[in-house]
Coordinates of C-alpha atoms and ligand atoms in Angstrom, one line a residue:
A1343 CA -22.4 -12.4 -14.8
P1344 CA -21.0 -10.8 -18.5
V1345 CA -18.5 -13.0 -20.0
A1346 CA -15.2 -11.4 -19.4
T1347 CA -12.4 -11.3 -21.8
V1348 CA -9.4 -13.4 -20.1
R1349 CA -5.9 -12.4 -21.2
P1350 CA -3.5 -14.7 -20.7
V1351 CA -1.8 -15.0 -17.0
Q1352 CA 1.7 -13.5 -17.3
P1353 CA 4.0 -16.4 -16.4
Q1354 CA 5.0 -16.3 -12.4
P1355 CA 8.5 -15.9 -11.8
S1356 CA 9.8 -18.6 -10.0
P1357 CA 10.3 -18.2 -6.1
E1358 CA 14.3 -17.4 -6.4
A1359 CA 13.7 -15.0 -9.0
Q1360 CA 11.5 -13.0 -6.6
R1361 CA 13.7 -13.3 -3.7
S1362 CA 16.9 -12.8 -5.7
P1363 CA 17.7 -8.7 -5.6
S1364 CA 19.8 -8.6 -8.5
H1365 CA 16.3 -9.3 -10.2
P1366 CA 13.4 -8.1 -8.9
Q1367 CA 10.1 -8.4 -10.0
A1368 CA 8.1 -6.0 -9.9
L1369 CA 4.3 -7.1 -8.1
A1370 CA 2.9 -4.2 -8.8
A1371 CA 3.3 -1.5 -11.8
L1372 CA 1.9 1.3 -13.8
R1373 CA 2.6 2.1 -17.5
G1374 CA 1.8 6.0 -19.0
V1375 CA -1.4 5.8 -16.4
R1376 CA -3.8 8.6 -17.3
K1377 CA -6.9 9.7 -15.5
S1378 CA -9.3 12.7 -15.3
F1379 CA -11.7 13.6 -13.2
G1380 CA -14.2 15.6 -15.9
R1381 CA -12.0 18.1 -17.1
R1382 CA -9.2 18.1 -14.1
L1383 CA -6.5 15.6 -15.6
V1384 CA -4.8 14.3 -12.2
L1385 CA -2.6 11.8 -13.9
D1386 CA -0.9 12.5 -17.1
G1387 CA 1.4 9.2 -17.6
V1388 CA 2.3 8.0 -14.8
D1389 CA 5.0 5.1 -14.8
L1390 CA 5.5 2.7 -11.5
E1391 CA 6.8 -0.5 -10.5
A1392 CA 6.9 -1.8 -6.9
K1393 CA 9.8 -4.8 -6.9
A1394 CA 9.6 -7.5 -5.0
G1395 CA 11.1 -7.6 -1.3
Q1396 CA 11.4 -3.7 -1.5
V1397 CA 9.9 -0.5 0.0
T1398 CA 8.6 1.6 -2.4
V1399 CA 7.5 5.3 -1.5
V1400 CA 5.7 7.4 -3.8
L1401 CA 6.0 11.0 -2.1
G1402 CA 3.5 14.0 -3.5
G1403 CA 1.8 17.1 -2.2
S1404 CA -1.5 16.9 -1.4
G1405 CA -3.9 16.4 -4.1
S1406 CA -1.1 15.0 -6.3
G1407 CA -2.9 11.7 -7.1
K1408 CA -1.1 9.3 -4.8
S1409 CA -4.6 7.7 -3.4
T1410 CA -6.0 8.0 -7.1
M1411 CA -3.0 5.6 -8.1
L1412 CA -3.5 3.2 -5.3
R1413 CA -7.3 2.7 -5.7
I1414 CA -6.5 2.5 -9.7
L1415 CA -3.9 -0.4 -8.9
L1416 CA -6.7 -1.7 -6.3
G1417 CA -9.2 -1.8 -9.1
L1418 CA -11.2 0.7 -7.2
E1419 CA -10.9 3.5 -10.1
S1420 CA -10.9 3.2 -13.8
Y1421 CA -8.0 4.4 -15.9
D1422 CA -8.2 6.3 -19.2
A1423 CA -4.7 5.3 -20.8
G1424 CA -1.9 3.1 -20.2
S1425 CA -1.5 0.0 -18.0
A1426 CA -1.8 -0.9 -14.4
R1427 CA -0.6 -4.2 -13.4
L1428 CA -1.1 -6.1 -10.2
L1429 CA 0.5 -9.4 -9.4
G1430 CA 1.1 -10.1 -13.1
H1431 CA -2.2 -9.3 -14.0
E1432 CA -3.7 -6.2 -15.9
V1433 CA -6.5 -4.6 -13.4
G1434 CA -8.9 -3.7 -15.9
E1435 CA -8.7 -7.0 -17.5
L1436 CA -9.9 -9.2 -14.3
T1437 CA -12.3 -11.3 -13.9
R1438 CA -14.2 -11.1 -10.5
A1439 CA -12.9 -14.6 -9.3
Q1440 CA -9.1 -13.6 -10.8
S1441 CA -9.6 -10.3 -8.8
R1442 CA -10.9 -11.9 -5.2
A1443 CA -8.1 -14.3 -5.7
L1444 CA -5.5 -11.7 -6.0
M1445 CA -7.1 -9.6 -2.8
L1446 CA -6.5 -12.3 -1.1
Q1447 CA -2.9 -11.7 -1.7
I1448 CA -2.6 -8.2 -0.9
G1449 CA -2.9 -6.1 2.3
V1450 CA -4.4 -2.1 2.3
L1451 CA -3.9 -0.1 5.6
F1452 CA -5.8 3.0 4.0
Q1453 CA -5.6 6.6 5.1
F1454 CA -7.6 6.6 8.4
G1455 CA -7.2 3.1 9.2
A1456 CA -11.2 2.4 8.3
L1457 CA -11.3 0.4 11.3
F1458 CA -15.7 -0.7 12.1
D1459 CA -16.1 1.3 15.3
S1460 CA -19.1 -0.9 16.0
M1461 CA -16.7 -4.4 16.4
T1462 CA -13.9 -5.3 18.7
V1463 CA -10.4 -5.2 17.8
N1464 CA -10.5 -8.9 17.3
E1465 CA -13.4 -9.0 15.3
N1466 CA -11.8 -6.0 13.0
V1467 CA -8.7 -8.2 12.4
G1468 CA -10.5 -11.3 11.8
F1469 CA -13.2 -9.6 9.5
A1470 CA -11.3 -10.6 6.2
L1471 CA -10.6 -14.1 7.2
R1472 CA -13.9 -14.6 8.6
H1473 CA -16.1 -12.7 6.0
V1474 CA -14.2 -13.1 2.9
R1475 CA -12.3 -16.2 3.2
R1476 CA -14.1 -18.0 5.5
A1477 CA -11.4 -19.5 7.4
P1478 CA -12.0 -21.8 10.5
E1479 CA -12.7 -19.8 13.9
A1480 CA -9.6 -21.4 15.5
E1481 CA -7.6 -20.5 12.6
I1482 CA -8.7 -16.6 12.6
A1483 CA -8.2 -16.9 16.4
E1484 CA -4.6 -17.9 16.4
R1485 CA -3.8 -15.8 13.6
C1486 CA -5.6 -12.4 15.3
A1487 CA -3.4 -13.2 18.4
L1488 CA 0.2 -13.8 16.1
N1489 CA -0.8 -10.0 14.0
L1490 CA -1.6 -8.1 17.3
R1491 CA 1.2 -9.3 18.8
R1492 CA 3.2 -8.6 16.0
V1493 CA 2.1 -4.8 16.2
G1494 CA 2.4 -5.0 19.9
L1495 CA -1.4 -5.1 21.1
A1496 CA -1.8 -8.7 22.2
D1497 CA -4.0 -7.6 25.5
E1498 CA -5.9 -5.1 23.3
G1499 CA -8.0 -7.8 21.0
A1500 CA -11.6 -7.4 23.7
L1501 CA -11.1 -3.4 23.4
Y1502 CA -13.5 -1.4 20.7
P1503 CA -11.6 1.2 18.7
A1504 CA -13.1 4.2 20.3
E1505 CA -11.0 3.0 23.7
L1506 CA -7.8 3.3 21.7
S1507 CA -5.7 6.2 20.8
G1508 CA -4.8 6.9 17.0
G1509 CA -1.1 5.3 17.2
M1510 CA -3.3 2.1 18.2
R1511 CA -5.6 2.1 15.9
K1512 CA -3.5 2.6 13.1
R1513 CA -1.5 -0.9 14.6
V1514 CA -4.9 -2.3 14.4
A1515 CA -5.5 -1.6 11.1
L1516 CA -1.7 -2.7 10.2
A1517 CA -2.8 -5.9 12.1
R1518 CA -6.1 -6.5 10.2
A1519 CA -4.3 -5.7 6.7
L1520 CA -1.9 -8.6 7.2
A1521 CA -4.1 -10.9 9.2
H1522 CA -4.4 -13.0 5.9
G1523 CA -0.7 -13.1 4.9
P1524 CA -0.2 -10.5 2.3
K1525 CA 2.7 -10.8 0.0
L1526 CA 2.1 -7.2 -0.9
L1527 CA 1.0 -4.3 1.2
F1528 CA -0.3 -0.9 0.4
V1529 CA -0.2 1.6 2.7
D1530 CA -2.2 5.3 2.1
E1531 CA -0.3 7.9 4.5
P1532 CA 0.9 5.8 7.3
T1533 CA 1.7 8.9 10.0
T1534 CA -1.0 11.7 9.0
G1535 CA -2.4 12.5 12.2
L1536 CA 0.2 11.0 14.5
D1537 CA 2.3 12.4 16.8
P1538 CA 6.3 11.8 15.9
L1539 CA 7.1 8.9 18.4
S1540 CA 3.5 7.1 17.4
A1541 CA 4.5 7.9 13.7
R1542 CA 8.0 6.7 14.1
S1543 CA 7.0 3.4 15.9
I1544 CA 4.4 3.1 12.9
N1545 CA 7.4 3.2 10.0
Q1546 CA 9.4 0.7 12.4
L1547 CA 6.6 -1.9 12.2
I1548 CA 6.5 -1.5 8.3
L1549 CA 9.9 -1.9 8.0
E1550 CA 10.0 -4.9 10.5
L1551 CA 7.1 -6.6 7.8
N1552 CA 9.6 -5.9 5.1
R1553 CA 13.0 -7.0 6.3
E1554 CA 11.4 -10.0 8.7
L1555 CA 8.5 -11.4 6.6
G1556 CA 9.6 -10.2 3.1
V1557 CA 6.1 -8.1 2.3
T1558 CA 6.5 -6.3 -0.2
I1559 CA 5.5 -2.6 0.2
L1560 CA 4.1 0.5 -1.7
C1561 CA 3.4 3.1 0.5
I1562 CA 2.2 6.7 -0.4
T1563 CA 2.9 9.4 1.7
H1564 CA 3.4 13.3 1.3
D1565 CA 5.3 13.2 4.6
I1566 CA 9.1 13.4 3.7
G1567 CA 10.3 12.3 6.7
A1568 CA 8.5 8.9 7.1
A1569 CA 9.5 8.6 3.3
F1570 CA 13.0 8.6 4.0
E1571 CA 12.5 6.5 6.8
L1572 CA 11.3 3.8 4.7
A1573 CA 12.0 4.1 0.7
D1574 CA 14.5 1.4 -0.9
Q1575 CA 13.2 3.1 -4.0
M1576 CA 11.5 6.4 -4.1
T1577 CA 9.7 8.7 -7.0
M1578 CA 7.9 11.9 -7.0
L1579 CA 4.8 12.4 -8.1
H1580 CA 4.3 16.1 -9.3
E1581 CA 1.7 17.6 -11.6
G1582 CA 0.6 14.0 -12.6
R1583 CA 4.1 12.7 -13.4
M1584 CA 6.8 11.0 -11.5
I1585 CA 9.5 13.9 -11.6
A1586 CA 12.4 11.6 -10.1
T1587 CA 12.9 8.1 -9.4
G1588 CA 15.3 6.0 -7.5
P1589 CA 16.9 5.1 -4.1
P1590 CA 16.4 8.3 -1.8
A1591 CA 20.0 9.7 -2.1
T1592 CA 19.6 10.3 -5.3
L1593 CA 16.3 12.0 -4.5
R1594 CA 17.9 14.2 -1.9
E1595 CA 20.7 14.9 -4.7
S1596 CA 18.1 15.9 -7.4
A1597 CA 17.7 18.9 -9.3
E1598 CA 14.3 19.0 -10.0
P1599 CA 12.8 22.3 -8.7
A1600 CA 9.9 20.9 -7.6
L1601 CA 11.0 18.4 -5.5
R1602 CA 13.9 20.8 -3.9
R1603 CA 10.7 23.3 -3.0
F1604 CA 9.5 20.5 -1.4
L1605 CA 12.5 19.4 0.3
A1606 CA 13.1 23.0 1.6
A1607 CA 9.7 23.3 2.6
A1608 CA 10.2 20.3 4.7
G1609 CA 14.0 21.7 5.6
R1610 CA 15.8 18.8 3.9
S1611 CA 17.8 20.6 1.8
Ligands
ADP1495 P1 -3.6 12.7 -2.6 O1 -4.3 11.3 -2.4 O2 -2.4 12.8 -3.6 O3 -3.9 13.7 -1.7 P2 -6.1 12.4 -4.6 O4 -5.8 11.2 -5.6 O5 -6.9 12.0 -3.7 O6 -4.5 13.0 -4.4 O7 -6.9 13.0 -5.3 C1 -6.0 14.0 -6.8 C2 -7.2 14.7 -7.2 O8 -7.8 13.9 -8.0 C3 -7.5 15.9 -6.4 O9 -7.6 17.1 -7.0 C4 -9.1 15.4 -6.2 O10 -9.7 16.2 -5.4 C5 -9.6 14.7 -7.1 N1 -10.3 13.7 -6.9 C6 -10.2 12.6 -6.5 N2 -11.1 11.6 -6.8 C7 -12.3 12.0 -7.3 C8 -13.5 11.5 -7.4 N3 -13.6 10.5 -7.3 N4 -14.0 12.6 -8.2 C9 -13.5 13.9 -8.4 N5 -12.5 14.1 -8.3 C10 -11.5 13.3 -7.5
MG1496 MG1 -4.5 10.6 -0.6

């Protein structure tokens, strides 16, 4: 492997500092991030912070660059300028070993769930534990059962994804994202393709994870209803920049024309 330059690791905040609501640390942050695909500038100086213990929601229309932002934080996409930090590390400077260690501390709920169709629910949920962390089978079984119970699917472990409804598949994907006990969970469009009741129960589950397990959440969505249901902090991405940031009430009252149009189109203003 090539010799990578390793930047000194930032001092980690104490557990107290991470829990203290008055000084929450950013577990994921973007500063002035720019990203183009060919001649199309998608992110034009994006700033974002997902603070410890909070649910942060990025709201934006389809094609506004939300998934690209997430992919940059996950190290799956390069960035042209600015800084992307994950759990105190600059993403572009991670060694492979550091990256692997960080990935064990985060979970990702991808937009379409992305379950392996040829594997049972149990095999899906246990995948990272078995193949990435190489945990003992007894631990895998225990964690699968715990996390399937958590998402209300205790009895569905032996089924295949094709035997489940869209809402149930999303729950399995959530159990899989949680199986290794991440402290930071990325969620891409949790409610897309779900009926209103399934959407609400997925949002409720995400909130429970945050409130009861203390998992920090960064969610990106174009669903205004979901955004207002979930967010402690909200920010709107429009034409490559964050045009409004703050608690939900601040965005509801913002005078930003693009945000007003977005809220009006959803019957929210
Ligand atoms: P969102 O998640 O907000 O819907 P995306 O981040 O998926 O938006 O995409 C933002 C823009 O970047 C879109 O115009 C999309 O077509 C473009 N884009 C995303 N990924 C690529 C890629 N790998 N190559 C070229 N264009 C891309
Ligand atoms: Mg997307």
